Short mmCIF file of C-alpha atoms in Angstrom, two decimals:
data_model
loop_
_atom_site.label_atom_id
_atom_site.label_comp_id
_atom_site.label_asym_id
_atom_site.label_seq_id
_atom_site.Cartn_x
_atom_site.Cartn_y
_atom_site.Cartn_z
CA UNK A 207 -7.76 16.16 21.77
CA UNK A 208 -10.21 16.24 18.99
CA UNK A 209 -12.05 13.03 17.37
CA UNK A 210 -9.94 11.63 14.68
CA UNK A 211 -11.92 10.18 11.54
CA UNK A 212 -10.35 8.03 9.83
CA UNK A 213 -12.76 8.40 6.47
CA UNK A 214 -11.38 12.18 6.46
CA UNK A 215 -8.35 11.29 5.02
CA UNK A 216 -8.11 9.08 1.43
CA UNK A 217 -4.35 8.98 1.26
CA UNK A 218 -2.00 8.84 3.69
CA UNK A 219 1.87 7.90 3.08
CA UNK A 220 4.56 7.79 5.02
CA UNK A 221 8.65 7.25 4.17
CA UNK A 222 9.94 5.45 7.12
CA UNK A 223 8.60 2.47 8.90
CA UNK A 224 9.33 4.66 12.58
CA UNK A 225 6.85 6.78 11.98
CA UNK A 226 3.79 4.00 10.82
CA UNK A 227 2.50 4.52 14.37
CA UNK A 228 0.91 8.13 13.71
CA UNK A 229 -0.48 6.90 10.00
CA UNK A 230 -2.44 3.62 12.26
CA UNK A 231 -3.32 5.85 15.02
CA UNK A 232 -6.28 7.00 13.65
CA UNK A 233 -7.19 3.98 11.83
CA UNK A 234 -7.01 2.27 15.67
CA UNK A 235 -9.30 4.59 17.43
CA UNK A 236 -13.46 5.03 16.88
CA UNK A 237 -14.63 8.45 16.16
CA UNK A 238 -15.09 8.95 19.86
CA UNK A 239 -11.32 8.63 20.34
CA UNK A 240 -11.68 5.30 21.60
CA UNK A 241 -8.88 2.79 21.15
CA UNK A 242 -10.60 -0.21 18.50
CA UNK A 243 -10.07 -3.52 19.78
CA UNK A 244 -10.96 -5.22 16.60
CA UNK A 245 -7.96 -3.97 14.50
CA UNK A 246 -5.69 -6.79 14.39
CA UNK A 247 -2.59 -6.27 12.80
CA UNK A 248 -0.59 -9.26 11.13
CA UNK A 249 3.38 -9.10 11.01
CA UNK A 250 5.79 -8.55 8.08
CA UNK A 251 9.18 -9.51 7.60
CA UNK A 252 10.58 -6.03 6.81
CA UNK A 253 8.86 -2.53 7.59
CA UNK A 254 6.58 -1.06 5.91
CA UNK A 255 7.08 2.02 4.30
CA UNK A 256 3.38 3.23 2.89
CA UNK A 257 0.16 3.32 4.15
CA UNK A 258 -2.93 4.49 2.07
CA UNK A 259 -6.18 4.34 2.90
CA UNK A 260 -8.56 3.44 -0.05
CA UNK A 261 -12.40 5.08 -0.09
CA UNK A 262 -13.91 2.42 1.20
CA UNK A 263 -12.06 1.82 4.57
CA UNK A 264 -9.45 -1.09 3.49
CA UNK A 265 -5.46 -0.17 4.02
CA UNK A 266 -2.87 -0.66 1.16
CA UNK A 267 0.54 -1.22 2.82
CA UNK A 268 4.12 -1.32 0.95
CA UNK A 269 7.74 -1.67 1.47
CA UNK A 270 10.38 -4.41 1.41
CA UNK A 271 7.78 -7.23 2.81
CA UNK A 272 7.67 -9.74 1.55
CA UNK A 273 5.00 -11.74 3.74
CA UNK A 274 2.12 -10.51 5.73
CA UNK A 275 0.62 -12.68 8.40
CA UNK A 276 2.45 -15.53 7.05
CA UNK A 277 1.22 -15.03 4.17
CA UNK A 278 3.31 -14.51 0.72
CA UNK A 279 2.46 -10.56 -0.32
CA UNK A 280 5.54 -9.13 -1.98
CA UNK A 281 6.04 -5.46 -1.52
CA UNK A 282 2.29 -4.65 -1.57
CA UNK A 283 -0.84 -5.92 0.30
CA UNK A 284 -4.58 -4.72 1.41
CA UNK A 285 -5.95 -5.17 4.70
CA UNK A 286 -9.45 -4.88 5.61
CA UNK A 287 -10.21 -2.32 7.83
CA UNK A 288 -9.84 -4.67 10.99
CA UNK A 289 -6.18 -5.21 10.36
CA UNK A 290 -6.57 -8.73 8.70
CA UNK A 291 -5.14 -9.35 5.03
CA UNK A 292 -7.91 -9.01 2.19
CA UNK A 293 -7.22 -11.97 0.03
CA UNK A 294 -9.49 -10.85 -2.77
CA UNK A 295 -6.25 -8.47 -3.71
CA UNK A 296 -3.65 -10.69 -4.50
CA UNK A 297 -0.35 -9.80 -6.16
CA UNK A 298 0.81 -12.86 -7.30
CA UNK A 299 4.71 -12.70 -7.46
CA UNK A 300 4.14 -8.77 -6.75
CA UNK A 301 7.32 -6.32 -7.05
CA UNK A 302 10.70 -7.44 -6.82
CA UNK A 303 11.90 -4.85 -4.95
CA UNK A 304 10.19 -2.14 -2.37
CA UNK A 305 6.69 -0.23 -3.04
CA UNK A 306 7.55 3.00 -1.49
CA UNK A 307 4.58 5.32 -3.03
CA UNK A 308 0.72 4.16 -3.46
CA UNK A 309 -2.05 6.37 -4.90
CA UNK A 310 -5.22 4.47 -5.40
CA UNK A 311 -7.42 6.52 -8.20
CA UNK A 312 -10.75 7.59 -9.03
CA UNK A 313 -11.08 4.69 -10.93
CA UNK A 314 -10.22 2.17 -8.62
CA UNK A 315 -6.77 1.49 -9.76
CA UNK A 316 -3.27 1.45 -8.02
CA UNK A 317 -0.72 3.19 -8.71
CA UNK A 318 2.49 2.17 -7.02
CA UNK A 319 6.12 3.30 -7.34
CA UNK A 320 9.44 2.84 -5.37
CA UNK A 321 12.57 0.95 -5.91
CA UNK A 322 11.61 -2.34 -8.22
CA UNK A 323 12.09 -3.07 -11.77
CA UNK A 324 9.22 -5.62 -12.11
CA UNK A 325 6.40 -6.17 -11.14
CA UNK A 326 4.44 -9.99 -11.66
CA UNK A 327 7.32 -10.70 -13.39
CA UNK A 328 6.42 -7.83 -16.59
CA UNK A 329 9.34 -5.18 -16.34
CA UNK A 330 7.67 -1.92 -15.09
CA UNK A 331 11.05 0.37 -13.96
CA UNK A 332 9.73 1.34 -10.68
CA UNK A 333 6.13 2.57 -11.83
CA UNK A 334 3.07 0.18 -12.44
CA UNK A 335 -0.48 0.20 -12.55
CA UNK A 336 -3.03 -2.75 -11.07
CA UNK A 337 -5.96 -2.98 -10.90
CA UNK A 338 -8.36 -2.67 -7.51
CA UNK A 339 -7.54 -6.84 -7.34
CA UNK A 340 -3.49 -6.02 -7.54
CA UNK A 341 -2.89 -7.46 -11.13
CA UNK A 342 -0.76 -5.85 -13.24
CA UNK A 343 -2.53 -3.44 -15.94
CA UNK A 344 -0.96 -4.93 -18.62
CA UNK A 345 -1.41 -2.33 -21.54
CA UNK A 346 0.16 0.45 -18.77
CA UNK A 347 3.67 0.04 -20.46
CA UNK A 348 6.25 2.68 -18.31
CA UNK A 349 9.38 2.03 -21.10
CA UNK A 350 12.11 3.69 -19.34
CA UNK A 351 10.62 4.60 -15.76
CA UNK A 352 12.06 6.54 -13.30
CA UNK A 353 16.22 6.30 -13.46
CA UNK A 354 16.20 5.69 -9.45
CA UNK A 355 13.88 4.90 -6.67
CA UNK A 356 10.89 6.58 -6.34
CA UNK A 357 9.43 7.77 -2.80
CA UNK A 358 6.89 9.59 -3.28
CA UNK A 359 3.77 10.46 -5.65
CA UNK A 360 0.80 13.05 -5.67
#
């Protein structure tokens, strides 16, 4: 079985929470193949539905959450690249309904989708834009937005 790199691969989504394992797997082992001890997931509530991996090693996760750890993340959170929850991004009262699509940009910015109307309480119909800290981009105005859920993005 060849090395698997987890740099190698920016985005990564998924659309069901039975099939996370094979998205982690290669964010659990070293370069070598070797399992990483050091990646410590925390629990959510619900599954999670998308993983991305951002440039610089840390792990957006979304779905129907709406803790992680214990901690209050709704819909969307960041983990560091040992498994435990980056509090520098911090949603506030996040999405009111599941993040089912994450694309993290050039830029630095998030773009999220799935099956929510708002998003930090500003009415987004089921697309926003944050920025790298998970605030809303306020002047990213989506009028209408998609007319159902959305599950996927590229």
């Amino acid at each position: 079985m060849a090395a698997l790199n987890p740099a190698a691969a920016m985005h990564r989504s998924l659309h069901r929470a039975t099939l996370i394992v094979p998205v982690l797997l290669p964010l659990l082992l070293h370069a070598q193949g070797q399992v990483d001890g050091t990646f410590s997931a925390g629990a959510t509530n619900q599954p999670i539905e998308v993983v991305t991996l951002q440039p610089d090693g840390k792990i957006l996760i979304g779905g129907g959450f709406t803790s992680y750890g214990g901690v209050t993340r709704p819909c969307i959170a960041r983990l560091n690249a040992d498994g435990t929850l980056d509090t520098s991004f911090d949603p506030g009262a996040g999405a009111d309904g599941p993040v089912r699509a994450i694309i993290v940009r050039s830029d630095g910015r998030i773009l999220i989708a799935g099956d929510f109307a708002h998003y930090a309480g500003i009415q987004m119909g089921r697309v926003a834009l944050l920025e790298a800290d998970g605030t809303p981009k306020t002047s990213f105005q989506c009028d209408v937005g998609a007319d159902d859920q959305v599950f996927d993005m590229n």
